Short mmCIF file of C-alpha atoms in Angstrom, two decimals:
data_model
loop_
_atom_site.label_atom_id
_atom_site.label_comp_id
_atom_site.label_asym_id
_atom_site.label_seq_id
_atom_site.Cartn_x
_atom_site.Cartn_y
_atom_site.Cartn_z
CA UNK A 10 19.71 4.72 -89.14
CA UNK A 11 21.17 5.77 -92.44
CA UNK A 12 19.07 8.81 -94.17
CA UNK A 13 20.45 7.30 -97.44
CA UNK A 14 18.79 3.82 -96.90
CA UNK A 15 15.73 5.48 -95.84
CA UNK A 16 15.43 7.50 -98.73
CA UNK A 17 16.17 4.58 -101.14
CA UNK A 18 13.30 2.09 -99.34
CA UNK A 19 10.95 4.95 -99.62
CA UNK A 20 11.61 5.26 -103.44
CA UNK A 21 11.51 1.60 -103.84
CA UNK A 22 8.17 0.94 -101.83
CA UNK A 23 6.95 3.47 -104.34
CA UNK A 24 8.54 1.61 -107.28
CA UNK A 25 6.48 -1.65 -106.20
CA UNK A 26 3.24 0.65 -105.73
CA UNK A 27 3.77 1.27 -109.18
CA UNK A 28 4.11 -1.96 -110.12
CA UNK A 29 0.04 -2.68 -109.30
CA UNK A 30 -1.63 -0.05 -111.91
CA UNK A 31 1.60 -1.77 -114.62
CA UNK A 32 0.55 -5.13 -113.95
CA UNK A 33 -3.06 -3.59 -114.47
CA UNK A 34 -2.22 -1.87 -117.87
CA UNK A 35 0.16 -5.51 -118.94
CA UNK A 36 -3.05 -7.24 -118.30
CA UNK A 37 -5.94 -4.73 -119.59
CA UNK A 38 -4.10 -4.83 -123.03
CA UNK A 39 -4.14 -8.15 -123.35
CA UNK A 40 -7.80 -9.18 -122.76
CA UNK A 41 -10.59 -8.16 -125.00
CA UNK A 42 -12.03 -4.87 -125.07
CA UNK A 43 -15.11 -5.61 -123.35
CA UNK A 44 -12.88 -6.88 -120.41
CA UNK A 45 -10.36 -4.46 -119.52
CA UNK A 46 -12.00 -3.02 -117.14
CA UNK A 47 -12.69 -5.92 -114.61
CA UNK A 48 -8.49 -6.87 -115.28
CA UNK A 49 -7.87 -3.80 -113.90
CA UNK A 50 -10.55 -3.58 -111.08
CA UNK A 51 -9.69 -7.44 -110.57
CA UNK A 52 -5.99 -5.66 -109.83
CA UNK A 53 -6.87 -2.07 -108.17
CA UNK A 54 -9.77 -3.99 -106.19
CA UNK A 55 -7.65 -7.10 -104.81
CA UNK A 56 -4.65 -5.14 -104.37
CA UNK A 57 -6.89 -2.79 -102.04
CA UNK A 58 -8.54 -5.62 -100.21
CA UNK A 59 -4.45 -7.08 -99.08
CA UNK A 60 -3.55 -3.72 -98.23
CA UNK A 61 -6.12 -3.21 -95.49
CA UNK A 62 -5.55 -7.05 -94.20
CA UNK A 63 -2.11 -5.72 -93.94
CA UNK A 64 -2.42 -3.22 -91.56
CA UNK A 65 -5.09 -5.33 -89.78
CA UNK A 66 -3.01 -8.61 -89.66
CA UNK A 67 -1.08 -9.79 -92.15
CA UNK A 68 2.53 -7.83 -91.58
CA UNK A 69 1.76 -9.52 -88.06
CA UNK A 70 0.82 -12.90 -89.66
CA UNK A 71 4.07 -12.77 -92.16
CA UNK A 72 6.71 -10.50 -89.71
CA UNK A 73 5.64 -11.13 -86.16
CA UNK A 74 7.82 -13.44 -84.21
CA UNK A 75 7.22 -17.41 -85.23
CA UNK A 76 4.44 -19.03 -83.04
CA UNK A 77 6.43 -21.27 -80.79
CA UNK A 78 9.24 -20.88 -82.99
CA UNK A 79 8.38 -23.41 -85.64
CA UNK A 80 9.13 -21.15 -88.57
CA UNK A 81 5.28 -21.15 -89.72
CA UNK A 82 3.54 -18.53 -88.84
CA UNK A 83 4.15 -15.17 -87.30
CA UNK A 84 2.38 -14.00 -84.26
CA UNK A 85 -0.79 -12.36 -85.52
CA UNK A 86 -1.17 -10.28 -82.22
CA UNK A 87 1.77 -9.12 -81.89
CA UNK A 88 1.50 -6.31 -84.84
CA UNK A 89 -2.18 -6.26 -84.93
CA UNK A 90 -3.66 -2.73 -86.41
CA UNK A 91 0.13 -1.68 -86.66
CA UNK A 92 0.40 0.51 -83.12
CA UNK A 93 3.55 -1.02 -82.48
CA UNK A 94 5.74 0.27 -86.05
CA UNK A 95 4.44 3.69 -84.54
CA UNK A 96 7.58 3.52 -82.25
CA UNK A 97 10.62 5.59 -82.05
CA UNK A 98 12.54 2.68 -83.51
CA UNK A 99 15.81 5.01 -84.58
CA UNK A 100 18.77 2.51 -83.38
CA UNK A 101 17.14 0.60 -85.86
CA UNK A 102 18.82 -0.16 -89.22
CA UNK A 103 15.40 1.08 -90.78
CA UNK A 104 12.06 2.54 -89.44
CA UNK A 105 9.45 -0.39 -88.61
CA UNK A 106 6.97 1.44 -90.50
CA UNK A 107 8.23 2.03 -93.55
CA UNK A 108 9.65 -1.62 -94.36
CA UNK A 109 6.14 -2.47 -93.25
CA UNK A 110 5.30 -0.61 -96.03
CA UNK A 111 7.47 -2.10 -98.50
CA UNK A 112 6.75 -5.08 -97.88
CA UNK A 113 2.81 -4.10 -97.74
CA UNK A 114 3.10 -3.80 -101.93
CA UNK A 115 4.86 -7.06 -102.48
CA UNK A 116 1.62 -8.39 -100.74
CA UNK A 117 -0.95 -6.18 -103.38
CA UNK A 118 1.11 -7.58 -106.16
CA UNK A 119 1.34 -10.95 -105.63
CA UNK A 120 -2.52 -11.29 -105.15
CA UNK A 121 -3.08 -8.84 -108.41
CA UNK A 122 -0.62 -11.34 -110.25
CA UNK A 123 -3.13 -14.09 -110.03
CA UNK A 124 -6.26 -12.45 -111.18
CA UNK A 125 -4.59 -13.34 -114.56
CA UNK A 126 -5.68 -16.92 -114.42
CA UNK A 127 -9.31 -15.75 -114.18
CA UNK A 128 -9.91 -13.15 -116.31
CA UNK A 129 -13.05 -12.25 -117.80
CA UNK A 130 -15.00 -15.02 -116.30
CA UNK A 131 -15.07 -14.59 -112.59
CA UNK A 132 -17.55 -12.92 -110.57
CA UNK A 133 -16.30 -9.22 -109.22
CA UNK A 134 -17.38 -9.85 -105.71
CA UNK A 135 -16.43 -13.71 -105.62
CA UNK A 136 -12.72 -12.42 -106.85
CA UNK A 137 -12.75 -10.24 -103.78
CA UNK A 138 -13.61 -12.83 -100.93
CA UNK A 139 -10.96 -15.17 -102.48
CA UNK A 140 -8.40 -12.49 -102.89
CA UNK A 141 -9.11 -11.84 -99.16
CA UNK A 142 -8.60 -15.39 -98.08
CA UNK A 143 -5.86 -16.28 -100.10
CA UNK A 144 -4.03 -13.83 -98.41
CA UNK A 145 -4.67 -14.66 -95.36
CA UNK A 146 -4.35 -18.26 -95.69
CA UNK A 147 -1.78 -18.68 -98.22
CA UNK A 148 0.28 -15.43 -98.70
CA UNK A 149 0.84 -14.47 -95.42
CA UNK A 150 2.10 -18.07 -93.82
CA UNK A 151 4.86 -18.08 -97.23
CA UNK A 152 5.97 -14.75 -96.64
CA UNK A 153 6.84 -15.72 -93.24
CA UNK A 154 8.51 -18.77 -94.39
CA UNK A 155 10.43 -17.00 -96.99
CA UNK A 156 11.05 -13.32 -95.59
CA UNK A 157 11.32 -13.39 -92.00
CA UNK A 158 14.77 -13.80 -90.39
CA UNK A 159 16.11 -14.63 -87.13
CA UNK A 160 17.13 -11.42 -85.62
CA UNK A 161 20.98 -11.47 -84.52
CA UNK A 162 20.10 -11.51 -80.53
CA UNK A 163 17.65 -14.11 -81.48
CA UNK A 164 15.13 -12.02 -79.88
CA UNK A 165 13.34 -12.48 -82.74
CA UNK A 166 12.24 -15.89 -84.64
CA UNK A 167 11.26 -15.96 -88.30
CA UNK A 168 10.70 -18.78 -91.49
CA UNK A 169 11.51 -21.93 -91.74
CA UNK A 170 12.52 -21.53 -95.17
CA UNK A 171 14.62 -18.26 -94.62
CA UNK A 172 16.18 -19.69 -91.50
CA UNK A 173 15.50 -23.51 -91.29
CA UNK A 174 16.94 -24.85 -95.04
CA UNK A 175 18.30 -21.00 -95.69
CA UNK A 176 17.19 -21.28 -99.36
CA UNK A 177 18.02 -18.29 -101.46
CA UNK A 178 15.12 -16.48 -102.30
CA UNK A 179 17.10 -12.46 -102.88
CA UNK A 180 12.94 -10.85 -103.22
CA UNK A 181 10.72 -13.42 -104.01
CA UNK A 182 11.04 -16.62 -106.27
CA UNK A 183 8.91 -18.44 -104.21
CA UNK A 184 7.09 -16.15 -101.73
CA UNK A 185 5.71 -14.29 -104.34
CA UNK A 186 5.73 -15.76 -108.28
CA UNK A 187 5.72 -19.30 -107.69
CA UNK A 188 2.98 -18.36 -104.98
CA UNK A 189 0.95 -16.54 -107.77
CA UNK A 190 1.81 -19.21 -110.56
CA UNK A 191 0.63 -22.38 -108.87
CA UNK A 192 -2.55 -20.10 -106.94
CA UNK A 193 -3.53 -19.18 -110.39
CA UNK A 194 -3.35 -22.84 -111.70
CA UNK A 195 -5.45 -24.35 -109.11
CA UNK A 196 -7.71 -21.14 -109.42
CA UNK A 197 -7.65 -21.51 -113.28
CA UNK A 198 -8.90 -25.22 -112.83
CA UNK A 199 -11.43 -24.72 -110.46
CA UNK A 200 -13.33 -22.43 -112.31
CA UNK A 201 -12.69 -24.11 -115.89
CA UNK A 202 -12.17 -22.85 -119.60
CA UNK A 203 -14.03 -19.96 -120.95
CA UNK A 204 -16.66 -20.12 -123.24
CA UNK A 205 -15.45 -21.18 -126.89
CA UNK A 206 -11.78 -21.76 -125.64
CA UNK A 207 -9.19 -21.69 -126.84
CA UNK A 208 -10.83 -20.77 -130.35
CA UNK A 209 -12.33 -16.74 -128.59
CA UNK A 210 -12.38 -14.20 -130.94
CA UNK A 211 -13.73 -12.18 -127.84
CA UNK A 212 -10.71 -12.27 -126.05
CA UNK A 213 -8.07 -11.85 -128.32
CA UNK A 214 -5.36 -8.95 -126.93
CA UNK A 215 -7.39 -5.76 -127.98
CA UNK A 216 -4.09 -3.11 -127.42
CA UNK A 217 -0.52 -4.12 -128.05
CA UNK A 218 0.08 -0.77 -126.90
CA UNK A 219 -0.83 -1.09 -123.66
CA UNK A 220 0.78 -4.13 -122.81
CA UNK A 221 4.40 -2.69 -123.84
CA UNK A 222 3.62 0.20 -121.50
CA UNK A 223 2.40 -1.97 -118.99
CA UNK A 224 5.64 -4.48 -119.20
CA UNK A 225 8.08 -1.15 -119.47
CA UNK A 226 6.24 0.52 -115.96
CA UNK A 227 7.20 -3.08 -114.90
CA UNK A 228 10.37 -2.95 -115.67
CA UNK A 229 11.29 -0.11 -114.03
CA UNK A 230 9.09 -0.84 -110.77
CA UNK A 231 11.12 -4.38 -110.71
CA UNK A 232 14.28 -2.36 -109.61
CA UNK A 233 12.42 -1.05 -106.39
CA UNK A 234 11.57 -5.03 -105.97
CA UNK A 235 14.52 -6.18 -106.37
CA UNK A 236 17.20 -3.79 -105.56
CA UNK A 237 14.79 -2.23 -102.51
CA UNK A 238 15.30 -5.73 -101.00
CA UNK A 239 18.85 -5.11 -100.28
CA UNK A 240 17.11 -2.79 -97.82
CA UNK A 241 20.71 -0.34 -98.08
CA UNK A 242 21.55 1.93 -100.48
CA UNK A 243 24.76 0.19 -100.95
CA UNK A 244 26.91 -2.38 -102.89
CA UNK A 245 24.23 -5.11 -102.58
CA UNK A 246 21.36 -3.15 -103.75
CA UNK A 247 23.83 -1.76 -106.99
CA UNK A 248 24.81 -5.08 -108.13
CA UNK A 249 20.93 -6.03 -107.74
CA UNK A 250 19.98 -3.05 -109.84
CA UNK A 251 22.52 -4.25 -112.57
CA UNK A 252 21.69 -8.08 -112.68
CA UNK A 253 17.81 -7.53 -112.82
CA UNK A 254 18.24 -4.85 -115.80
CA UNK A 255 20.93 -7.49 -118.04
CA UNK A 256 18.41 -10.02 -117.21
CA UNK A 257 15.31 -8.54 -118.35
CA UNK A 258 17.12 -7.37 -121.37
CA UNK A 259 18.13 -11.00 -122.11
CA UNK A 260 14.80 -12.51 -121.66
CA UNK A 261 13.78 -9.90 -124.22
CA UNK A 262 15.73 -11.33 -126.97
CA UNK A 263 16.10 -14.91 -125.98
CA UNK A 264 11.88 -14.80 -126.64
CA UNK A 265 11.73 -12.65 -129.53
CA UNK A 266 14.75 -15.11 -131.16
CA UNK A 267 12.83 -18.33 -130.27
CA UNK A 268 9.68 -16.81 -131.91
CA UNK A 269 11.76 -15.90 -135.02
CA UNK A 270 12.98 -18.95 -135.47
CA UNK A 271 9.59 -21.06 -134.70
CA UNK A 272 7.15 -18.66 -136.56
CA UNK A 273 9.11 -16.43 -138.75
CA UNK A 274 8.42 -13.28 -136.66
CA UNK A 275 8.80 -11.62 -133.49
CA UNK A 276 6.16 -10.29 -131.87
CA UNK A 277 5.34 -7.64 -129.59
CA UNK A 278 3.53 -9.68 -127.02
CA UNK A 279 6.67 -12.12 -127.07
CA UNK A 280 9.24 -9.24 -126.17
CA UNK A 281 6.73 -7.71 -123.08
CA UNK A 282 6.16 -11.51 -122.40
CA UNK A 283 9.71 -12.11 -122.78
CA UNK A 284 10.89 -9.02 -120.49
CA UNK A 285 8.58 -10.57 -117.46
CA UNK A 286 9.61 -13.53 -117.77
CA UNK A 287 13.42 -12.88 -117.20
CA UNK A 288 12.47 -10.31 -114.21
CA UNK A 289 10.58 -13.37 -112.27
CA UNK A 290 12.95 -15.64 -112.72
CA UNK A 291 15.96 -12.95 -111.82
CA UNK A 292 14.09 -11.72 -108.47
CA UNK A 293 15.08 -14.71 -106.00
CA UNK A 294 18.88 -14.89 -108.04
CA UNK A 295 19.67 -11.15 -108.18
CA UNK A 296 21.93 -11.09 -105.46
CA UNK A 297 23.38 -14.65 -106.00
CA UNK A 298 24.79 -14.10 -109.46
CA UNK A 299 27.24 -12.42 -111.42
CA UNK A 300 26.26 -10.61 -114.22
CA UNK A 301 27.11 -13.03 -116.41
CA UNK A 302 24.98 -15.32 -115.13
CA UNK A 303 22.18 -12.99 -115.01
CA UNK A 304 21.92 -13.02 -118.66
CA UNK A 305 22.13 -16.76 -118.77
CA UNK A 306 18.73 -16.62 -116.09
CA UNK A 307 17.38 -14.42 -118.03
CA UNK A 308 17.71 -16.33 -121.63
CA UNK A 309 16.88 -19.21 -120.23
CA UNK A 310 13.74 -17.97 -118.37
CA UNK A 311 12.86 -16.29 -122.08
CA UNK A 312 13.64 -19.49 -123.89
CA UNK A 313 11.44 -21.25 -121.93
CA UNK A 314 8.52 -19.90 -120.60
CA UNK A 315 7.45 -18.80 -124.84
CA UNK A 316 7.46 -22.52 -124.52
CA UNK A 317 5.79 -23.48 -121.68
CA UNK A 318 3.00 -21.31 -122.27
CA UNK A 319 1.66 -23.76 -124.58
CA UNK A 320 1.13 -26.49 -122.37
CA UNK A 321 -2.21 -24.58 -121.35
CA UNK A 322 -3.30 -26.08 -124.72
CA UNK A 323 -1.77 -29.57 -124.38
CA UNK A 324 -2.57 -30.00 -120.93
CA UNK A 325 -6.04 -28.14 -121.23
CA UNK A 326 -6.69 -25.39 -119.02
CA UNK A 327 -7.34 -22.56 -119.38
CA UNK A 328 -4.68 -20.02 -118.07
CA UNK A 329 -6.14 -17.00 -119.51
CA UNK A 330 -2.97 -14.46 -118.99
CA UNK A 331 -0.39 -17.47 -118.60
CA UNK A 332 0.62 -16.45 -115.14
CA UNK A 333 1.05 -20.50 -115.00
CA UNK A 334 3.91 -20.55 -118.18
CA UNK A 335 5.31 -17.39 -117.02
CA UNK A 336 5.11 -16.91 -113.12
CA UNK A 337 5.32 -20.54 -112.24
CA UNK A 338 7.45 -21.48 -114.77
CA UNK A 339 9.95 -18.21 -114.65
CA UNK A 340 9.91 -18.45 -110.50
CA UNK A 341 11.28 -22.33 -110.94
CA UNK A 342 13.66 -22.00 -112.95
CA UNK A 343 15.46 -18.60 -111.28
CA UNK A 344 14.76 -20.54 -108.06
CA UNK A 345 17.00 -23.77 -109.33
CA UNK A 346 19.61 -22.03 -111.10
CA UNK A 347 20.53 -20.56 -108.03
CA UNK A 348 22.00 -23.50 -107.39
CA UNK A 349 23.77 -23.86 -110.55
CA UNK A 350 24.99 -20.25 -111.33
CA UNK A 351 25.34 -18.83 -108.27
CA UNK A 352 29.03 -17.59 -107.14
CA UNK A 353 29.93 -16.12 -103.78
CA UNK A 354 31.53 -13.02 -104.85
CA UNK A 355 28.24 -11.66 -105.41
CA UNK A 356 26.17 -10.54 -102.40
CA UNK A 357 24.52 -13.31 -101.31
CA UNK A 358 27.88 -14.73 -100.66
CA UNK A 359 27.09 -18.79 -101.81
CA UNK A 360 28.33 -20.91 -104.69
CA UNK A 361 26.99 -23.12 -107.46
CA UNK A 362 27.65 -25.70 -108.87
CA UNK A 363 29.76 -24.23 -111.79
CA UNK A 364 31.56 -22.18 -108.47
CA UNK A 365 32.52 -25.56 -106.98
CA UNK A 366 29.75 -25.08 -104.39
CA UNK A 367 28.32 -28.79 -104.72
CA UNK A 368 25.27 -29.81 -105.50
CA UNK A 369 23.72 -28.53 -101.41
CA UNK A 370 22.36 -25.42 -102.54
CA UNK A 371 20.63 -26.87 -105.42
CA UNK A 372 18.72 -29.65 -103.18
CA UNK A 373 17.73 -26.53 -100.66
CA UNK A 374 16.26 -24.71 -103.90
CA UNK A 375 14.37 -27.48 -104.80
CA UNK A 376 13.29 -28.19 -101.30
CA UNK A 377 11.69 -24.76 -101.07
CA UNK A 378 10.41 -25.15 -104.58
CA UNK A 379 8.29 -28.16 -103.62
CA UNK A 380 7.26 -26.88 -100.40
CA UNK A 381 5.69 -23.68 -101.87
CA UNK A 382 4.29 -25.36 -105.24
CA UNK A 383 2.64 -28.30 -102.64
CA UNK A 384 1.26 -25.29 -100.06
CA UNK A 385 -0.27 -22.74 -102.22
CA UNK A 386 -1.86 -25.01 -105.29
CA UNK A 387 -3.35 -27.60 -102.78
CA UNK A 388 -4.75 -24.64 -100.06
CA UNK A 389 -5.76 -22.27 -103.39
CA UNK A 390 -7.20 -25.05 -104.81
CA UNK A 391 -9.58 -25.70 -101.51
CA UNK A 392 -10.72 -21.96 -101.10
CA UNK A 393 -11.71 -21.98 -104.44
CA UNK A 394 -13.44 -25.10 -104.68
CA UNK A 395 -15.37 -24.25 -101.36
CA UNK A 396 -16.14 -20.88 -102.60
CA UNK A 397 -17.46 -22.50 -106.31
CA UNK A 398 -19.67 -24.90 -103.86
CA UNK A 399 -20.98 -22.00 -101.81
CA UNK A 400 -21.00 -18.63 -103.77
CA UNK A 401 -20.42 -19.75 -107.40
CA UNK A 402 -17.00 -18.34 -109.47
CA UNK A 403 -18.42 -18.15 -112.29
CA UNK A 404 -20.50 -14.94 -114.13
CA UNK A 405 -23.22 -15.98 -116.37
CA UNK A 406 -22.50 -17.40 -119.91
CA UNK A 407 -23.58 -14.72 -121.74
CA UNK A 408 -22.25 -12.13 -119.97
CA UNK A 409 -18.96 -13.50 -120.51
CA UNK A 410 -19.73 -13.89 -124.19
CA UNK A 411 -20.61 -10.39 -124.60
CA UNK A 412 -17.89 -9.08 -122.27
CA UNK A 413 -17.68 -8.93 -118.02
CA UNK A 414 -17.29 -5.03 -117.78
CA UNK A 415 -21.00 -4.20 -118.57
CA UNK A 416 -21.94 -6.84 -116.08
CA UNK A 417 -19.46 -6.39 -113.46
CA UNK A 418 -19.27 -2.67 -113.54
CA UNK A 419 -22.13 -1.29 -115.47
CA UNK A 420 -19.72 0.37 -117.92
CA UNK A 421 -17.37 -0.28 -121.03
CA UNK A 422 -14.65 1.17 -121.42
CA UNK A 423 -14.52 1.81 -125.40
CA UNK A 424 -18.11 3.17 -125.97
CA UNK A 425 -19.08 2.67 -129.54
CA UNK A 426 -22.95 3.72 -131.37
CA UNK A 427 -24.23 0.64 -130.62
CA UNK A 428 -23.98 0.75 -126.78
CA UNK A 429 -26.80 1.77 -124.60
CA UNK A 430 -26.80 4.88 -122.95
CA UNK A 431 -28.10 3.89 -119.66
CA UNK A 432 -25.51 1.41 -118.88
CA UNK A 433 -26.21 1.19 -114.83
CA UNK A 434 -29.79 0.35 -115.48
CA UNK A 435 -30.72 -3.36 -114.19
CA UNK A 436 -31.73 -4.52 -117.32
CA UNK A 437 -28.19 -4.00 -118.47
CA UNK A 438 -26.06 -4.59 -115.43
CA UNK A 439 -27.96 -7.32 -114.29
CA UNK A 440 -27.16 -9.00 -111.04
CA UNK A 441 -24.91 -11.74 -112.16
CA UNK A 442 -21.62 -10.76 -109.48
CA UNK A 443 -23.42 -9.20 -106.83
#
C-alpha cells in the first residue's frame, strides 16, 4: 500500500463530495428564484438518501462478488452494513474502506444529476422514495456492470460490461451520465411539462452568477472523478488530469463559438453549459486519448449538445435543466469516440479507428451504450410511473406557479416585502408534498 495513492484517493473522494453542493449551486442558478431551494434540497436530500443505501447495501449490490458469476449483480450480503472494509486490508493496493468511499460519491452524484429533469414540479417526499429506488434498482446493478473487475486470482467476479465486452468506460460514460441522462428522460416524461411550458417567465435562470460558480466547483471536483479513478498517484492519473482539463476548456469555446455564430452572442449559460458538457463526455475517454484528441471530445461534445438541447422543444418534453441534451447526449458521444480517437499509447492501452485499431472497439462502445440507455430509461421509466399511480409526482398547480420552495420547505430563499412572515404556518406551507 502506497501512502502516496492513499493520500491522492482521499483528496479525490473529497473532490467528488464537492462535486454534490456544485451541481447544487449549477442547478439553483438556473431555476427561478422561488425554486432554488428545492434544486438544492432535491440534491443535498437525494444525495443523502444514496449515501446511507450505500453503507447499508449498495457498495455490496455494485462491488460484491457477481451472483453466480453472471456479471449482473454483486452479492448484496456479502458487504452488508460495511463490517467487512473494517479489515486490516494493508497488502492491499488500497484500503477497502476508503475506495468504498470514493466510489460512495459517484453514487450521490449520479442520483443528484437527475433531479434536473424534475425541477420545480415534483413533490419533496415523492423525489426521495424514487431517488431511493432508483438507486437500488438501477444505479447499483450498472455500477456493477461497469466498475467491477475480475480480480487477478479470479477470486473475485465483477460486470459484465467491465469484464464480459471490456468496453472502455475510464470513470463513468455510462455508469453514471448516460445513467442520469436517459433516468431523467423517462422521469421528465412521466411526470410531464410544467405549467405554461416552454413560454415560463417563472422559471427563467434567476443568477448567472451562481451557475458559473457552480460549473467552475465542477470543474475542479471533475479532476478527483476522473483522475481519482486511476486509483494511483501515477502516470495514469497525470495524463487523466491533463485530458479532462484541455477538454473542458474546448467544450468551453466550441459552445460559446456555435452560439456566436447562430445568435450573434455568447452567453454565459452556454460557456458553464459548454464546460459540462465536454467533462461528461471526457470522463469514460480520459484515459483512452491523447491530448489531442481530448480537445476534439471536448469540441465536439460542446458543438453538439448547445444543439441537442433543443430537441426538448421539437420533440416536446420537458427537460427542465437539460440533463437529457447534456448528460445523455455528452455521455454518448465520449462513449463512441472512444472508438474512433482512442490510441494505445495512452493509459488505457487500446486503439481507434484513426490508430488502426478497427472498427471492434467501436461496436463494444456501442454495445454498452445500448445496454445502459435500454436498462435505466425502461426500469426509471416503471418506478416512476408506479410511483405517479400510487403516490402522485406531481405538487399542486399553483404551488408550482407561485414557486415549490414555500410549499416544499416552508421558506424562500430571497425574502422580499411582500412575503409573509409566518412562512411554516399551514395556511402557507400547505400539505401538497407531504
Amino acid at each position: 500500500m502506497n501512502a502516496g495513492d492513499v493520500a491522492w484517493i482521499l483528496a479525490s473522494s473529497a473532490l467528488v463530495c464537492m462535486m454534490i453542493p456544485a451541481l447544487a449551486l449549477f442547478y439553483g442558478g438556473m431555476v427561478g428564484s422561488r425554486r432554488i431551494l428545492n434544486m438544492m434540497m432535491m440534491c443535498f436530500g437525494g444525495a443523502s438518501l444514496v449515501a446511507v443505501l450505500w453503507a447499508l447495501f449498495g457498495y455490496s449490490m455494485a462491488f460484491g462478488n457477481s451472483v453466480y458469476g453472471m456479471g449482473l449483480i454483486g452479492d448484496i450480503t456479502q458487504y452488508a452494513g460495511l463490517e467487512p472494509v473494517l479489515a486490516d486490508d494493508s497488502e492491499a493496493a488500497l484500503p477497502t474502506a476508503l475506495f468504498t468511499a470514493f466510489q460512495l460519491f459517484f453514487a450521490c452524484v449520479t442520483t443528484a444529476l437527475v433531479a434536473g429533469a424534475a425541477a420545480g414540479r415534483m413533490k419533496f417526499g415523492a423525489w426521495m422514495v424514487f431517488a431511493g429506488v432508483w438507486a437500488t434498482l438501477v444505479y447499483f446493478p450498472i455500477a456493477h456492470w461497469v466498475f467491477a473487475f475480475n480480480s487477478a486470482d479470479g477470486s473475485v467476479t465483477g460486470g459484465w460490461i467491465a469484464n464480459g465486452i471490456k468496453a472502455i468506460d475510464f470513470a463513468g460514460g455510462t455508469a453514471v451520465h448516460m445513467n442520469a441522462g436517459a433516468a431523467a428522460l423517462a422521469l421528465a416524461l412521466v411526470l410531464g411539462r410544467s405549467s405554461g411550458w416552454p413560454k415560463m417567465e417563472h422559471t427563467k435562470p434567476h443568477s448567472r452568477p451562481l451557475v458559473l460558480v457552480g460549473a467552475g466547483l465542477l470543474w475542479v471536483g471533475w479532476f478527483g472523478f476522473n483522475a481519482g479513478s486511476a486509483l494511483t498517484a501515477g502516470h495514469s492519473a497525470s495524463v487523466v488530469f491533463l485530458n479532462t482539463a484541455v477538454a473542458a476548456a474546448a467544450g468551453l469555446l466550441a459552445w460559446a463559438l456555435v452560439e456566436r455564430i447562430r445568435r450573434g452572442a455568447t452567453t454565459s449559460m452556454g460557456a458553464a453549459s459548454g464546460l459540462v458538457s465536454a467533462l461528461v463526455a471526457i470522463t469514460p475517454a480520459c484515459g483512452a486519448v491523447s491530448p489531442l484528441g481530448a480537445v476534439a471530445i471536448g469540441a465536439i461534445a460542446g458543438a453538439v449538445c448547445s444543439l441537442a438541447i433543443e430537441w426538448k422543444f421539437r420533440l416536446g418534453f420537458d427537460d427542465s435543466l437539460d440533463v437529457v441534451g447534456v448528460h445523455l447526449v455528452g455521455g454518448i458521444i465520449g462513449t463512441l469516440l472512444i472508438g474512433i480517437f482512442a490510441t494505445d499509447s495512452a493509459p488505457n492501452g487500446v486503439s481507434g479507428l484513426l490508430y488502426g485499431g478497427g472498427p471492434a472497439q467501436l461496436g463494444i462502445q456501442a454495445l454498452a451504450t445500448v445496454a445502459v440507455l435500454a436498462y435505466s430509461f425502461g426500469l426509471t421509466w416503471v418506478i416512476a410511473k408506479v410511483m405517479d399511480v400510487t403516490m402522485g409526482l406531481r405538487i399542486h398547480e399553483e404551488d408550482e406557479l407561485r414557486g415549490i420552495d414555500l410549499a416544499a420547505h416552508s421558506e424562500f430563499a430571497y425574502l422580499t416585502d411582500e412575503d409573509p412572515v409566518n412562512l411554516g404556518s399551514p395556511v402557507e406551507a400547505k400539505d401538497a408534498n407531504r
